[in-house]
XYZ file of C-alpha atoms in Angstrom:
466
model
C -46.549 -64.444 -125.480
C -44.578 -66.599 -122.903
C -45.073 -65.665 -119.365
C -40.992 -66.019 -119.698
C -40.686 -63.449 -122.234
C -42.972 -61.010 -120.538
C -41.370 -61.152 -117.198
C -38.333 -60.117 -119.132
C -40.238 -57.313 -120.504
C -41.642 -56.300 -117.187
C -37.960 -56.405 -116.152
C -36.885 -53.733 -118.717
C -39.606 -51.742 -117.737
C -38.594 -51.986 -114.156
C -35.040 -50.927 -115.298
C -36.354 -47.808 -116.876
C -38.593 -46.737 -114.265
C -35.377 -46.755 -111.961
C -33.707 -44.984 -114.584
C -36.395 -42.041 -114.917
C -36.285 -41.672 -110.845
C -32.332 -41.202 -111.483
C -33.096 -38.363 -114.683
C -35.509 -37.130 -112.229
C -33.600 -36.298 -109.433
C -31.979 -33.007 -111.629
C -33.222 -30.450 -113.627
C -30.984 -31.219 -116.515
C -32.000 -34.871 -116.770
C -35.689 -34.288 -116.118
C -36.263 -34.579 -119.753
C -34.524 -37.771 -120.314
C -36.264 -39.198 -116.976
C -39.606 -38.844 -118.194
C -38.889 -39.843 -121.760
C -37.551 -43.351 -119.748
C -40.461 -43.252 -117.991
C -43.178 -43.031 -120.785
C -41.096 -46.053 -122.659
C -40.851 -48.018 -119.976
C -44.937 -48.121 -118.897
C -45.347 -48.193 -122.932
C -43.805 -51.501 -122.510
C -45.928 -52.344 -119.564
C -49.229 -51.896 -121.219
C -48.469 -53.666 -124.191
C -47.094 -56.988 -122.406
C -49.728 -56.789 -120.227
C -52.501 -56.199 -123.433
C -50.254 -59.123 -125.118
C -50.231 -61.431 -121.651
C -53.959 -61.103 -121.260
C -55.314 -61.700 -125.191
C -58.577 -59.657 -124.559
C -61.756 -60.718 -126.915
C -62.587 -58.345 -129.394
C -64.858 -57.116 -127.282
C -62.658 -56.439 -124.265
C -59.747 -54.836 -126.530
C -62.307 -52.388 -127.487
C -63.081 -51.305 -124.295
C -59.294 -51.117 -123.278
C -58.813 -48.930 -125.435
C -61.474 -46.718 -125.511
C -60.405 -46.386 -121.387
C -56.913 -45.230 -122.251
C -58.444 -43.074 -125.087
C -60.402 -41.493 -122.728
C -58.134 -41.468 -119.354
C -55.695 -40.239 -121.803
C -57.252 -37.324 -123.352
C -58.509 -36.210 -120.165
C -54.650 -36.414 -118.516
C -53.306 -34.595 -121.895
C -56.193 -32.116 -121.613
C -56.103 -31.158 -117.859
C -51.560 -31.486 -118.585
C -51.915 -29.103 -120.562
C -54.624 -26.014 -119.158
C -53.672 -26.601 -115.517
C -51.777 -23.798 -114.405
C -48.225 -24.095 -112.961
C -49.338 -22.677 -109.646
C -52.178 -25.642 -109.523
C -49.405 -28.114 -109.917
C -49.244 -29.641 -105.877
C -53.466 -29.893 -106.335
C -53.075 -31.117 -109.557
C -50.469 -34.123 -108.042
C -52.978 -34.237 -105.578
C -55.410 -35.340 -107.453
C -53.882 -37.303 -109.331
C -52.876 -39.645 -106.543
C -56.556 -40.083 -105.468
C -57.245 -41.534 -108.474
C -54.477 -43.890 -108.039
C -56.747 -45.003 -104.824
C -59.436 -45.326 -106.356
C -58.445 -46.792 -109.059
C -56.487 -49.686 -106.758
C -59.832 -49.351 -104.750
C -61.591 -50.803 -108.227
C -58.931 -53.323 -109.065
C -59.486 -54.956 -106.069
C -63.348 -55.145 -105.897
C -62.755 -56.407 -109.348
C -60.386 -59.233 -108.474
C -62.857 -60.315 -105.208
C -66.045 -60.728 -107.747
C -64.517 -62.451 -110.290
C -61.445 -63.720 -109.338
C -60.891 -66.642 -111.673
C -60.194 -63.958 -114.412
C -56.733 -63.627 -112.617
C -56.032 -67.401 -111.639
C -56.554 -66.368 -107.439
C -58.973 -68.793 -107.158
C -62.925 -69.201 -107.498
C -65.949 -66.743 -105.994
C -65.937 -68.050 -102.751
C -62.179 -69.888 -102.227
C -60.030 -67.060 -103.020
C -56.267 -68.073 -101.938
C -56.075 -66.373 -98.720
C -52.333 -65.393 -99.988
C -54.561 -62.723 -102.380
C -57.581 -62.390 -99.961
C -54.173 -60.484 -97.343
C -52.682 -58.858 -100.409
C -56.276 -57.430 -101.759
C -57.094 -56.118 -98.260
C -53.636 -54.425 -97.639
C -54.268 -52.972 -101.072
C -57.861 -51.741 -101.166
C -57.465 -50.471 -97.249
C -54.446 -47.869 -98.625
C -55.976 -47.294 -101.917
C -59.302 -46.026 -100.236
C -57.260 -43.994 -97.149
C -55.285 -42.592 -100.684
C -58.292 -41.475 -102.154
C -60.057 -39.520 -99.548
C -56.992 -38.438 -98.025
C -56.015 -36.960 -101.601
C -59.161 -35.814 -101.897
C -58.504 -33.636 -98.673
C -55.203 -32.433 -99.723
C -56.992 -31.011 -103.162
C -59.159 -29.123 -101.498
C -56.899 -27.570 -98.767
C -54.255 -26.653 -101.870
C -56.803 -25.305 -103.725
C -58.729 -23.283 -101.243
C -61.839 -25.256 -101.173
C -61.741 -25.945 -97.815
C -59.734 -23.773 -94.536
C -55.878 -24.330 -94.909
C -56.374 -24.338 -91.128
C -55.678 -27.466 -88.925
C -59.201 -29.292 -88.232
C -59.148 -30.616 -84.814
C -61.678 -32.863 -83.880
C -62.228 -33.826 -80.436
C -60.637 -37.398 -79.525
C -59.129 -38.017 -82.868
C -56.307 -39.502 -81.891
C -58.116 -42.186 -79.853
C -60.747 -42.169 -82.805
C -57.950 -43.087 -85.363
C -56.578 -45.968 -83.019
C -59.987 -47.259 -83.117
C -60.708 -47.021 -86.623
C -56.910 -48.380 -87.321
C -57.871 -51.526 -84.989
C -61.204 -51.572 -86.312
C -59.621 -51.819 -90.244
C -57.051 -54.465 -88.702
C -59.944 -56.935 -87.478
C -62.078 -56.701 -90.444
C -58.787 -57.835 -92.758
C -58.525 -60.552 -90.506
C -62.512 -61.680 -90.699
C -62.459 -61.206 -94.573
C -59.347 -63.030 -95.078
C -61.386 -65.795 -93.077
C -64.955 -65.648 -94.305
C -64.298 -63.481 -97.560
C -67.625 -61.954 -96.861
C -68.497 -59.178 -99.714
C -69.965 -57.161 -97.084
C -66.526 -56.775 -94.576
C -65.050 -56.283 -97.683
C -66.650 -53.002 -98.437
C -66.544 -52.096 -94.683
C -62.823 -52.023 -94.812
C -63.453 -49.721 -98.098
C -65.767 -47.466 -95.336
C -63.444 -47.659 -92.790
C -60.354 -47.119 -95.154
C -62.140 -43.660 -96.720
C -62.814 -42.260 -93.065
C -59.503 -42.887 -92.119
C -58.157 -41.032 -95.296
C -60.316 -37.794 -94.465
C -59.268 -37.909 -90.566
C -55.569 -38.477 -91.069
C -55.555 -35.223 -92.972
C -58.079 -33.072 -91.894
C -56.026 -31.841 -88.862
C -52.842 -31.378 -91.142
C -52.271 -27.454 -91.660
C -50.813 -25.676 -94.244
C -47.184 -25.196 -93.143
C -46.814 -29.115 -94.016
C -48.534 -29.629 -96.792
C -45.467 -30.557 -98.968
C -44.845 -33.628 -96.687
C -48.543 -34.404 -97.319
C -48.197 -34.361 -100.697
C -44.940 -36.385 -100.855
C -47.024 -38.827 -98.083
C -50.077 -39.319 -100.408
C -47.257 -39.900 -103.575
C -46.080 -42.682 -101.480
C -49.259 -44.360 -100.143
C -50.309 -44.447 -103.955
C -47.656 -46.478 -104.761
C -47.997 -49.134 -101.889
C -51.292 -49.295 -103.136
C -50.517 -50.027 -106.467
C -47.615 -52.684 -105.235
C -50.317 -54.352 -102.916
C -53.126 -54.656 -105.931
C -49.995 -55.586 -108.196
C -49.128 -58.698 -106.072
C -53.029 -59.825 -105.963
C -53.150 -59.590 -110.198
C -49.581 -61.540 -109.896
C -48.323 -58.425 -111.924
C -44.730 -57.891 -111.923
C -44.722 -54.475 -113.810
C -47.386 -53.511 -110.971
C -45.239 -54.370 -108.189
C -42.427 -52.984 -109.533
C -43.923 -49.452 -110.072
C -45.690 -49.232 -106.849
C -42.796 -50.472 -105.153
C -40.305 -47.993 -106.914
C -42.998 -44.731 -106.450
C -43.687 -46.044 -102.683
C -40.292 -46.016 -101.500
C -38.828 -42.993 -103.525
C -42.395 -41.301 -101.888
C -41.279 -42.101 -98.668
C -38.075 -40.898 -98.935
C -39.214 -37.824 -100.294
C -41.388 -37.539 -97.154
C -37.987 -37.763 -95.053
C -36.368 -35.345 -96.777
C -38.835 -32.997 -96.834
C -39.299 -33.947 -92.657
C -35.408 -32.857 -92.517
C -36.361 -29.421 -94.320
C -38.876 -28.711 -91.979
C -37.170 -29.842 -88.438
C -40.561 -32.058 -87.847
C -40.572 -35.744 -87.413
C -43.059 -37.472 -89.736
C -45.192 -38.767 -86.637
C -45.580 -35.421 -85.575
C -47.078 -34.467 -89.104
C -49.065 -37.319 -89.361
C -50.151 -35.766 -85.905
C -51.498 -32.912 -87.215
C -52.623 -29.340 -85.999
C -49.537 -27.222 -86.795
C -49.765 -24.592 -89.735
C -52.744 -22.835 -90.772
C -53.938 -20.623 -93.244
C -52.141 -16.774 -93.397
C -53.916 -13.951 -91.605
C -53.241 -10.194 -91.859
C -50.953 -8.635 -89.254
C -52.538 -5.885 -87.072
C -51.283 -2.877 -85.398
C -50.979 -4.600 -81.736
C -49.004 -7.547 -83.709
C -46.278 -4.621 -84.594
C -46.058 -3.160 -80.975
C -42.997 -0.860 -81.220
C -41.458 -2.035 -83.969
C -41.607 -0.748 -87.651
C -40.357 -1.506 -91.290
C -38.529 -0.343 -93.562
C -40.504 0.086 -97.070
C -38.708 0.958 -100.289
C -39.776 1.293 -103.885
C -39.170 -0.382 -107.050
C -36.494 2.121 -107.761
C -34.746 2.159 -104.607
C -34.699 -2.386 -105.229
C -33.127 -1.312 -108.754
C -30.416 1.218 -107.218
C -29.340 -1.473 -104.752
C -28.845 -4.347 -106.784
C -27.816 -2.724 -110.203
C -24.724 -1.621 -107.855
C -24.317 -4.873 -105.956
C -21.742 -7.275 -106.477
C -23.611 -10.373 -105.785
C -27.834 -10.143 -105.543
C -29.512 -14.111 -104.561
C -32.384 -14.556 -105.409
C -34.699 -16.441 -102.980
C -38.381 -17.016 -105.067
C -41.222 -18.847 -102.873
C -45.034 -19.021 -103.060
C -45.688 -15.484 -103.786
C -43.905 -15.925 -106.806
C -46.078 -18.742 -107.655
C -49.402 -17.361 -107.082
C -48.242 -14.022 -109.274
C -46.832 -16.223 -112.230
C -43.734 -13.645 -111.560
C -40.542 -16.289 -112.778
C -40.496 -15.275 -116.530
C -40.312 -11.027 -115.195
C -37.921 -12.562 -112.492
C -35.572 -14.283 -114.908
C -35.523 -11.112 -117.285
C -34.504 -9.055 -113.940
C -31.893 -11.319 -113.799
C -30.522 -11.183 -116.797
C -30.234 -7.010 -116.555
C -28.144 -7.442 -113.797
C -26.006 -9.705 -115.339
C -25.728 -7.489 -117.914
C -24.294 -4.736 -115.356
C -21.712 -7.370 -114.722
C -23.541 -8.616 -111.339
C -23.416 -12.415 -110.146
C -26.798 -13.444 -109.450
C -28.023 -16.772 -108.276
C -31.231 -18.765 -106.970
C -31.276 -20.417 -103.528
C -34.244 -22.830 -102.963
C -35.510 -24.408 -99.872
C -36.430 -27.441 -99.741
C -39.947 -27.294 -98.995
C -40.804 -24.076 -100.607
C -44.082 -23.668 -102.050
C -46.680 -26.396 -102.332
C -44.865 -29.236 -103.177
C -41.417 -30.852 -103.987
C -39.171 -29.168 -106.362
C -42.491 -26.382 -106.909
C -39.890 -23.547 -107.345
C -37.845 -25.598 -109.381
C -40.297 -26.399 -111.381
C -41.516 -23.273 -112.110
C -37.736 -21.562 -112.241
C -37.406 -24.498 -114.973
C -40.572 -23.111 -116.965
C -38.917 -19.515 -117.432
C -35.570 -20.551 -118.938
C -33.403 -19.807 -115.730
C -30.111 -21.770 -116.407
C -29.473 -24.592 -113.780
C -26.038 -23.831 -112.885
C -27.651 -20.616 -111.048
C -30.398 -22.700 -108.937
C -28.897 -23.922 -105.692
C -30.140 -26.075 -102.868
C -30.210 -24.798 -99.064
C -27.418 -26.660 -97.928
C -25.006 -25.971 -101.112
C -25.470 -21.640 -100.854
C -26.580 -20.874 -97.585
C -22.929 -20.069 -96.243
C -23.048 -17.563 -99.547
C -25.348 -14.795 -97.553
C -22.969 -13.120 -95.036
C -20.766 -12.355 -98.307
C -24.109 -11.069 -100.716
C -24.774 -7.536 -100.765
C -28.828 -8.391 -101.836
C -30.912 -11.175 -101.090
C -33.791 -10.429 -102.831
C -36.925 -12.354 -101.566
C -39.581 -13.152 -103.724
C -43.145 -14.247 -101.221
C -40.732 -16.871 -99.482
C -42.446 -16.494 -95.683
C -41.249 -19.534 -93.278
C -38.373 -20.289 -94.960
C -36.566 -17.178 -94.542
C -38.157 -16.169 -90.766
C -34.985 -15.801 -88.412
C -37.420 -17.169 -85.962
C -36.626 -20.457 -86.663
C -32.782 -19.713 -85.850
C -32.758 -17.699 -83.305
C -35.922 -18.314 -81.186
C -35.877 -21.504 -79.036
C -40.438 -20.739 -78.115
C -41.052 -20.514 -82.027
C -42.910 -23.382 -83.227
C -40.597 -23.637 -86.334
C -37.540 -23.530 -83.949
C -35.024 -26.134 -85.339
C -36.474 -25.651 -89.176
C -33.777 -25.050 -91.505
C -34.420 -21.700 -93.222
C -31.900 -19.290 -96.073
C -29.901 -17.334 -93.898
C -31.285 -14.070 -95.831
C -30.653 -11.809 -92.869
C -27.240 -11.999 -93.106
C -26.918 -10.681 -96.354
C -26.041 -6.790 -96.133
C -29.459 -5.762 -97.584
C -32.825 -8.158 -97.935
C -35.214 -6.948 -100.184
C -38.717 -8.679 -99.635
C -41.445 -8.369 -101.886
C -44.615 -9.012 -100.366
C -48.045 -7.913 -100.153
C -48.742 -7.602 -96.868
C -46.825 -8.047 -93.405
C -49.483 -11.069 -93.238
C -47.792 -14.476 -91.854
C -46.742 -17.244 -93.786
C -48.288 -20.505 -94.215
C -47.410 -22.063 -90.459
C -49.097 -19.071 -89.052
C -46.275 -17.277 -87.741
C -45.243 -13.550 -87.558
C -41.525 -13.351 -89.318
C -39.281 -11.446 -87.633
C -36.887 -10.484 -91.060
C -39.618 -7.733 -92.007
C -38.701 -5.496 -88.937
C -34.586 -6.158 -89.018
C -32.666 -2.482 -90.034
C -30.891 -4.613 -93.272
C -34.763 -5.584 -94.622
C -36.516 -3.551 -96.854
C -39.774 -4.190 -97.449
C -41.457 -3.738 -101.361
C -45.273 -3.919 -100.889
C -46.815 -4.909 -103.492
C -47.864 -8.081 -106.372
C -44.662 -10.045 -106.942
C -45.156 -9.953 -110.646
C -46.348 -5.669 -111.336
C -43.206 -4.690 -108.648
C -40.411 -7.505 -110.635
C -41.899 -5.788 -113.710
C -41.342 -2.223 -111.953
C -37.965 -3.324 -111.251
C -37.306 -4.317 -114.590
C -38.193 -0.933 -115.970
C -35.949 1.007 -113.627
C -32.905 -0.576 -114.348
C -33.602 0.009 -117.957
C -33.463 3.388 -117.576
């Protein structure tokens, strides 16, 4: 194959990556986006496989990889859970890094397989581009790594604060700088893996002392290092396709981080920062003071909303954890059935990760003209009769509003209070994720439905059936 042809090939593939970040961006084109997606690195691999002409030998082993790689992905696609879907991601993106990691030791040991040169006069063009690479492929991986196993609950949701870390980062971050430098110069085997070392601390501090309440801008973060990664080992392997995708997931990863930012109020340095957010504690009697709730029953949820006009719905991580969205969406329908307008307002950083609630909303069938964003239905609660509030903590805490000494002051939250009942299914009067008591329980409009999301939807479902 020319090297003409196939950069005309890598081109296409380009074009339909953009086009499967477009089908992406909605529910209704998700579909379409990934189908573009799985063409387009179809078409990657196969001008690549063509480009190279592998031995025998070497084709075997290509394709026993994406036999294997393959199977796994289908394997764990398929069993994983939707409410292990942000770990899942997670995880997925450190092997990204360490896969960028490989490349790159790869390209330094025998680097005449790629045209960079010979073992021991490397360009120093690919020497910069291999270091940028490896040193966010390795931060990637451990940092990933991290994330996992605070999403998962392997390790304290809590923010980890080490002593100095800040001036500990700076050092390392210098530290990382100087060795790129020296190996670009000397292109020393040893500084090489020292940047590796260096690279893999960094990952674990930079998110050690990131709590909970943010993890869905870590998530979007690590998306977005993964694919400066793969645009850094892509320009080393003089790989268009590479730099293309890394390029397209790095930026649209970054701008996911923004957005999600906005949701939150927070400026990305001040996440990257750490140590706000932790992991959700019970509340105790001298957290309640004077003040009291309002409990109600499955029946009483059923009386209000079977004679409401309007009921939004507002699901969050509760619903997630109970697997409640296919018992939510047949709640739904009942009321619809009574002739009552019912919708879904989402926050923007609700649950894990990006789009988690949409996601899940998606998996039980609930039509996508009824989902709405923050900013397009929050002016719809001071005319709702029930805002019904499915485990969604932060998001909906009036705190955030109203409170100028909360630390979530400034965070855009669903105006649920304002609606002329809230009903708020919950287990416990336990804080959300960020750690923070939410004032909503203890308003006289709020009525509080203790119990498992799933068993009180269910119980819900029953009453208005009879």
């Amino acid at each position: 194959m020319s090297e003409n042809f196939a950069a005309f090939l890598y081109l296409v593939s380009g074009v339909l990556f953009i086009l499967a970040l477009r089908g992406l961006s909605h529910p209704t084109t998700s579909r379409q986006g990934n189908l573009y997606g799985m063409v387009g690195m179809g078409i990657a691999i196969l001008t690549t496989l063509l480009l190279a002409g592998p031995s025998f030998g070497g084709l075997v082993l290509i394709v026993l990889g994406i036999a294997i790689g393959g199977g796994v992905g289908a394997v764990t696609a398929k069993r994983i859970p939707m409410t292990a879907m942000p770990q899942l991601v997670a995880a997925f993106h450190s092997l990204v890094g360490l896969a960028a990691v490989m490349v790159a030791a790869a390209a330094l040991y025998a680097p005449e397989a790629i045209g960079i040169g010979t073992v021991g006069d490397i360009h120093a063009q690919a020497l910069v581009e291999m270091s940028i690479g490896v040193a966010i492929g390795a931060i990637t991986f451990t940092g990933s790594i991290i994330a996992f196993l605070k999403l998962d609950g392997r390790m304290s949701g809590k923010p980890i604060m080490l002593p100095q870390r800040h001036l500990i980062n700076i050092v390392l971050g210098v530290a990382m700088v100087a060795l790129v430098v020296a190996f670009a110069i000397t292109q020393s085997y040893v500084l090489f893996w020292l940047i590796v070392i260096v690279a893999l601390a960094l990952g674990v501090l930079l998110i050690v002392p990131i709590g909970g309440a943010d993890m869905p801008v870590v998530v979007s973060m690590l998306n977005s290092y993964s694919g400066w990664a793969a645009a850094g080992i892509g320009f080393t392997l003089q790989n268009l396709a590479l730099i293309i995708t890394g390029a397209l997931v790095g930026s649209s990863g970054a701008i996911l981080s923004y957005i999600m930012c906005k949701g939150m109020n927070r400026s990305f340095i001040s996440v990257i920062l750490g140590g706000f957010g932790g992991e959700s504690g019970p509340a105790g009697a001298d957290d309640l003071g004077d003040r009291t709730v309002k409990q109600g029953s499955a029946e009483d949820a059923a009386y209000l909303m079977k004679n409401a006009s309007r009921v939004i719905i507002v699901p969050g991580y509760g619903m997630a954890v109970a697997q409640a969205q296919h018992a939510l969406r047949e709640m739904a329908d009942k009321l619809k059935k009574e002739g009552v307008e019912v919708k879904y307002a989402i926050h923007p950083v609700a649950g894990r990760m990006p789009g988690h609630m949409n996601v899940l909303l998606a998996e039980a069938n609930v039509p996508y003209d009824d989902v709405f964003e923050l900013e397009d239905i929050n002016s719809e609660f001071a005319q709702t009769d029930v805002a019904f509030v499915i485990g969604a903590n932060d998001v909906t805490n009036p705190s955030a509003r109203d409170d100028k000494a909360s630390p979530i002051y400034g965070m855009p939250i669903l105006n649920v209070d304002q609606a002329k009942t809230c009903l708020f299914i919950k287990r416990s009067l336990a804080s959300g994720y960020a750690g923070i008591d939410n004032t909503l329980f203890y308003k006289d409009n709020t009525m509080m439905l203790f119990s498992d999301a799933k068993k009180m939807v269910e119980d819900i479902v029953k009453a208005l059936a009879d």
